[in-house]
GROMACS .gro file of C-alpha atoms in nm:
model
  232
    1MET     CA    1  11.838  10.182   8.206
    2ASP     CA    2  12.085  10.318   7.963
    3ALA     CA    3  12.388  10.412   8.143
    4ASN     CA    4  12.438  10.710   7.859
    5GLN     CA    5  12.181  10.872   7.872
    6LEU     CA    6  11.831  10.864   8.066
    7ASP     CA    7  11.501  10.817   7.880
    8ARG     CA    8  11.292  10.886   8.183
    9GLN     CA    9  11.317  10.953   8.540
   10VAL     CA   10  11.479  10.761   8.770
   11THR     CA   11  11.228  10.623   9.036
   12VAL     CA   12  11.381  10.595   9.392
   13ALA     CA   13  11.300  10.472   9.762
   14VAL     CA   14  11.383  10.658  10.049
   15ILE     CA   15  11.429  10.421  10.337
   16GLU     CA   16  11.452  10.675  10.653
   17ASP     CA   17  11.349  10.717  11.005
   18HIS     CA   18  11.361  11.104  11.048
   19GLU     CA   19  11.058  11.264  10.826
   20VAL     CA   20  11.320  11.606  10.803
   21VAL     CA   21  11.551  11.401  10.611
   22ILE     CA   22  11.359  11.257  10.365
   23ASP     CA   23  11.218  11.625  10.279
   24GLY     CA   24  11.593  11.755  10.257
   25VAL     CA   25  11.635  11.468  10.002
   26ARG     CA   26  11.284  11.587   9.824
   27ALA     CA   27  11.392  11.953   9.815
   28TRP     CA   28  11.724  11.839   9.680
   29VAL     CA   29  11.555  11.654   9.364
   30ASP     CA   30  11.312  11.864   9.305
   31ARG     CA   31  11.602  12.150   9.242
   32ASP     CA   32  11.800  11.902   9.021
   33PRO     CA   33  11.784  12.135   8.689
   34GLY     CA   34  11.720  11.826   8.477
   35ARG     CA   35  11.469  11.668   8.711
   36ARG     CA   36  11.624  11.357   8.625
   37VAL     CA   37  11.518  11.150   8.985
   38ARG     CA   38  11.171  11.136   9.126
   39ILE     CA   39  11.087  10.992   9.522
   40VAL     CA   40  10.797  10.705   9.460
   41ALA     CA   41  10.819  10.586   9.822
   42SER     CA   42  10.938  10.656  10.148
   43GLY     CA   43  10.915  10.500  10.491
   44ALA     CA   44  11.139  10.405  10.819
   45ASP     CA   45  11.062   9.992  10.726
   46VAL     CA   46  11.254   9.843  10.466
   47ASP     CA   47  10.997   9.566  10.437
   48GLU     CA   48  10.691   9.796  10.408
   49VAL     CA   49  10.868  10.004  10.184
   50LEU     CA   50  10.930   9.702   9.919
   51ALA     CA   51  10.583   9.571  10.011
   52GLY     CA   52  10.468   9.897   9.835
   53PRO     CA   53  10.583  10.063   9.518
   54GLY     CA   54  10.943  10.121   9.683
   55GLY     CA   55  10.939   9.745   9.564
   56ALA     CA   56  11.027   9.863   9.176
   57ALA     CA   57  11.198  10.187   9.206
   58ASP     CA   58  11.501  10.170   9.042
   59VAL     CA   59  11.721  10.280   9.330
   60LEU     CA   60  11.683  10.248   9.702
   61LEU     CA   61  11.809  10.520   9.932
   62VAL     CA   62  11.902  10.354  10.276
   63ASP     CA   63  11.959  10.529  10.572
   64LEU     CA   64  12.248  10.305  10.776
   65ASN     CA   65  12.098  10.306  11.109
   66LEU     CA   66  11.749  10.290  11.133
   67ARG     CA   67  11.527  10.329  11.490
   68GLY     CA   68  11.893  10.295  11.652
   69THR     CA   69  12.002   9.974  11.452
   70LEU     CA   70  12.276   9.964  11.203
   71ILE     CA   71  12.196   9.770  10.902
   72VAL     CA   72  12.479   9.670  10.749
   73ASP     CA   73  12.394   9.304  10.672
   74ARG     CA   74  12.088   9.397  10.543
   75ILE     CA   75  12.252   9.622  10.241
   76ALA     CA   76  12.415   9.260  10.107
   77SER     CA   77  12.068   9.098  10.102
   78LEU     CA   78  11.905   9.400   9.922
   79THR     CA   79  12.184   9.425   9.644
   80GLY     CA   80  12.164   9.049   9.663
   81ALA     CA   81  11.798   9.049   9.568
   82GLY     CA   82  11.871   9.286   9.268
   83HIS     CA   83  11.801   9.638   9.442
   84ARG     CA   84  12.060   9.905   9.330
   85VAL     CA   85  12.123  10.038   9.668
   86VAL     CA   86  12.260  10.396   9.782
   87VAL     CA   87  12.339  10.409  10.173
   88PHE     CA   88  12.254  10.781  10.241
   89SER     CA   89  12.416  10.796  10.638
   90ALA     CA   90  12.602  11.014  10.887
   91HIS     CA   91  12.791  10.709  10.998
   92SER     CA   92  13.095  10.770  10.758
   93GLU     CA   93  13.360  10.603  10.950
   94SER     CA   94  13.608  10.385  10.666
   95GLU     CA   95  13.510  10.085  10.778
   96ASN     CA   96  13.110  10.108  10.744
   97VAL     CA   97  13.191  10.296  10.396
   98LEU     CA   98  13.416   9.955  10.277
   99ALA     CA   99  13.123   9.736  10.437
  100VAL     CA  100  12.854   9.934  10.215
  101LEU     CA  101  13.098   9.924   9.907
  102ASP     CA  102  13.194   9.516   9.962
  103ALA     CA  103  12.784   9.446   9.988
  104GLY     CA  104  12.756   9.611   9.618
  105ALA     CA  105  12.575   9.951   9.713
  106GLU     CA  106  12.714  10.331   9.706
  107PHE     CA  107  12.801  10.529  10.021
  108LEU     CA  108  12.665  10.879  10.074
  109GLU     CA  109  12.757  11.097  10.371
  110LYS     CA  110  12.451  11.298  10.471
  111ASP     CA  111  12.641  11.606  10.484
  112GLU     CA  112  12.781  11.563  10.091
  113SER     CA  113  12.601  11.814   9.852
  114ARG     CA  114  12.264  11.798   9.649
  115GLU     CA  115  12.466  11.718   9.351
  116HIS     CA  116  12.636  11.459   9.513
  117CYS     CA  117  12.302  11.299   9.615
  118VAL     CA  118  12.160  11.331   9.234
  119GLU     CA  119  12.407  11.245   9.045
  120THR     CA  120  12.471  10.898   9.302
  121ILE     CA  121  12.114  10.820   9.240
  122VAL     CA  122  12.136  10.846   8.888
  123ALA     CA  123  12.470  10.637   8.868
  124ALA     CA  124  12.346  10.409   9.074
  125ALA     CA  125  12.067  10.341   8.795
  126THR     CA  126  12.251  10.325   8.525
  127ASP     CA  127  12.489  10.055   8.677
  128ARG     CA  128  12.815  10.303   8.687
  129PRO     CA  129  13.045  10.410   8.986
  130TYR     CA  130  13.027  10.736   9.103
  131VAL     CA  131  13.277  10.815   9.361
  132THR     CA  132  13.208  11.112   9.612
  133PRO     CA  133  13.436  11.265   9.844
  134THR     CA  134  13.377  11.024  10.138
  135THR     CA  135  13.425  10.685   9.973
  136ALA     CA  136  13.753  10.815   9.753
  137GLY     CA  137  13.861  10.888  10.146
  138ALA     CA  138  13.782  10.561  10.292
  139MET     CA  139  13.917  10.394   9.938
  140ILE     CA  140  14.235  10.553   9.996
  141ALA     CA  141  14.260  10.472  10.328
  142ASP     CA  142  14.217  10.126  10.318
  143THR     CA  143  14.497   9.898  10.437
  144ARG     CA  144  14.648   9.811  10.091
  145PRO     CA  145  14.640  10.100   9.882
  146VAL     CA  146  14.902  10.003   9.614
  147ARG     CA  147  14.703   9.638   9.615
  148PRO     CA  148  14.302   9.755   9.643
  149ALA     CA  149  14.185   9.487   9.904
  150LEU     CA  150  13.919   9.328   9.638
  151SER     CA  151  13.627   9.171   9.836
  152LYS     CA  152  13.555   8.784   9.840
  153GLN     CA  153  13.240   8.886   9.612
  154GLU     CA  154  13.440   9.134   9.356
  155LEU     CA  155  13.668   8.842   9.332
  156ALA     CA  156  13.402   8.560   9.292
  157VAL     CA  157  13.262   8.756   9.011
  158LEU     CA  158  13.582   8.869   8.815
  159LYS     CA  159  13.707   8.486   8.852
  160HIS     CA  160  13.346   8.365   8.657
  161TRP     CA  161  13.373   8.642   8.411
  162PHE     CA  162  13.750   8.599   8.329
  163GLN     CA  163  13.644   8.250   8.248
  164GLY     CA  164  13.420   8.386   7.955
  165MET     CA  165  13.090   8.374   8.119
  166SER     CA  166  12.863   8.690   8.048
  167LYS     CA  167  12.724   8.893   8.352
  168ALA     CA  168  12.415   8.742   8.363
  169SER     CA  169  12.559   8.376   8.366
  170VAL     CA  170  12.777   8.505   8.682
  171GLY     CA  171  12.478   8.645   8.832
  172ALA     CA  172  12.304   8.316   8.798
  173ARG     CA  173  12.609   8.066   8.913
  174MET     CA  174  12.638   8.276   9.217
  175GLY     CA  175  12.252   8.379   9.258
  176ILE     CA  176  12.264   8.765   9.210
  177SER     CA  177  12.152   8.987   8.980
  178GLU     CA  178  12.336   9.057   8.685
  179ALA     CA  179  12.309   9.442   8.794
  180THR     CA  180  12.480   9.352   9.109
  181VAL     CA  181  12.750   9.153   8.929
  182ARG     CA  182  12.818   9.474   8.706
  183GLN     CA  183  12.835   9.671   9.034
  184TYR     CA  184  13.109   9.445   9.165
  185ILE     CA  185  13.323   9.479   8.845
  186ASP     CA  186  13.280   9.871   8.833
  187ARG     CA  187  13.386   9.858   9.252
  188ALA     CA  188  13.693   9.651   9.140
  189ARG     CA  189  13.771   9.885   8.864
  190THR     CA  190  13.663  10.189   9.102
  191LYS     CA  191  13.924  10.084   9.360
  192TYR     CA  192  14.228  10.083   9.076
  193ALA     CA  193  14.124  10.395   8.964
  194ALA     CA  194  14.156  10.529   9.302
  195VAL     CA  195  14.487  10.418   9.371
  196GLY     CA  196  14.647  10.528   9.017
  197ARG     CA  197  14.570  10.221   8.837
  198ARG     CA  198  14.311  10.241   8.565
  199ALA     CA  199  14.184   9.921   8.470
  200SER     CA  200  13.925  10.038   8.233
  201THR     CA  201  13.902   9.722   7.977
  202LYS     CA  202  13.845   9.363   8.081
  203ASP     CA  203  14.171   9.262   7.953
  204ALA     CA  204  14.358   9.548   8.187
  205LEU     CA  205  14.128   9.453   8.491
  206LEU     CA  206  14.267   9.081   8.430
  207ALA     CA  207  14.618   9.186   8.362
  208ARG     CA  208  14.609   9.439   8.722
  209ALA     CA  209  14.464   9.146   8.890
  210ILE     CA  210  14.709   8.847   8.801
  211GLN     CA  211  14.998   9.143   8.888
  212ASP     CA  212  14.877   9.175   9.228
  213GLY     CA  213  14.839   8.801   9.273
  214LEU     CA  214  14.451   8.811   9.324
  215ILE     CA  215  14.390   8.592   9.034
  216ARG     CA  216  14.616   8.303   8.910
  217PRO     CA  217  14.678   8.220   8.586
  218ASP     CA  218  14.564   7.893   8.615
  219ASP     CA  219  14.230   8.070   8.748
  220ILE     CA  220  14.148   8.131   8.378
  221THR     CA  221  14.244   7.874   8.138
  222GLU     CA  222  13.870   7.845   8.026
  223TYR     CA  223  13.842   8.234   7.965
  224ARG     CA  224  14.178   8.215   7.743
  225SER     CA  225  14.011   7.938   7.536
  226MET     CA  226  13.675   8.054   7.516
  227ALA     CA  227  13.654   8.441   7.528
  228ASN     CA  228  13.641   8.495   7.124
  229ARG     CA  229  13.466   8.865   7.222
  230PRO     CA  230  13.603   9.005   7.554
  231GLU     CA  231  13.368   9.229   7.677
  232SER     CA  232  13.539   9.556   7.792
   0.00000   0.00000   0.00000
């Protein structure tokens, strides 16, 4: 789906074990003036939702606590399988938010407004970052706010990408989808932007990473020789 404009409604599957919450999300979606989002499936079991129409949804809106169990580990498996995931949860402690972000998903706190809900879903569907107040707060409260703490997966994606590989090739190398690769790159950019050090181009992001010691110059020898047309 084009990141700049929507040529159709974004489809979303809601994985949530409280019917009242599903009804609330449905009401928020229906009140969006642009009618940009359409719910195509809902339910309390991840596998059951994925086995039906939800498996082909553009975005999964997932509660972090299903039937009394936190499913942080499951989020990484969902993004790794190519699903775009927005975690919708009241468990907004910084460690949970950062774990969700590191898993390649977006985080939306249940107390955040209808506008944030719809915008986060649309942003996830179009592979662009959208930072809610809860997410921004977790990033700012990170232990090294001046030098962003990138996850192992984010660093691995950046290293391959800086070596001249396309995003699709990076995904194939790491066994993840191209959409997930884009999410990791966007996440790294968002983390830098959150501390006032924007890195909107590939070269700028590379410079930041080298400056902070996150990437060594000899890690990118191949990138310097192969990147005839670096992506931005």
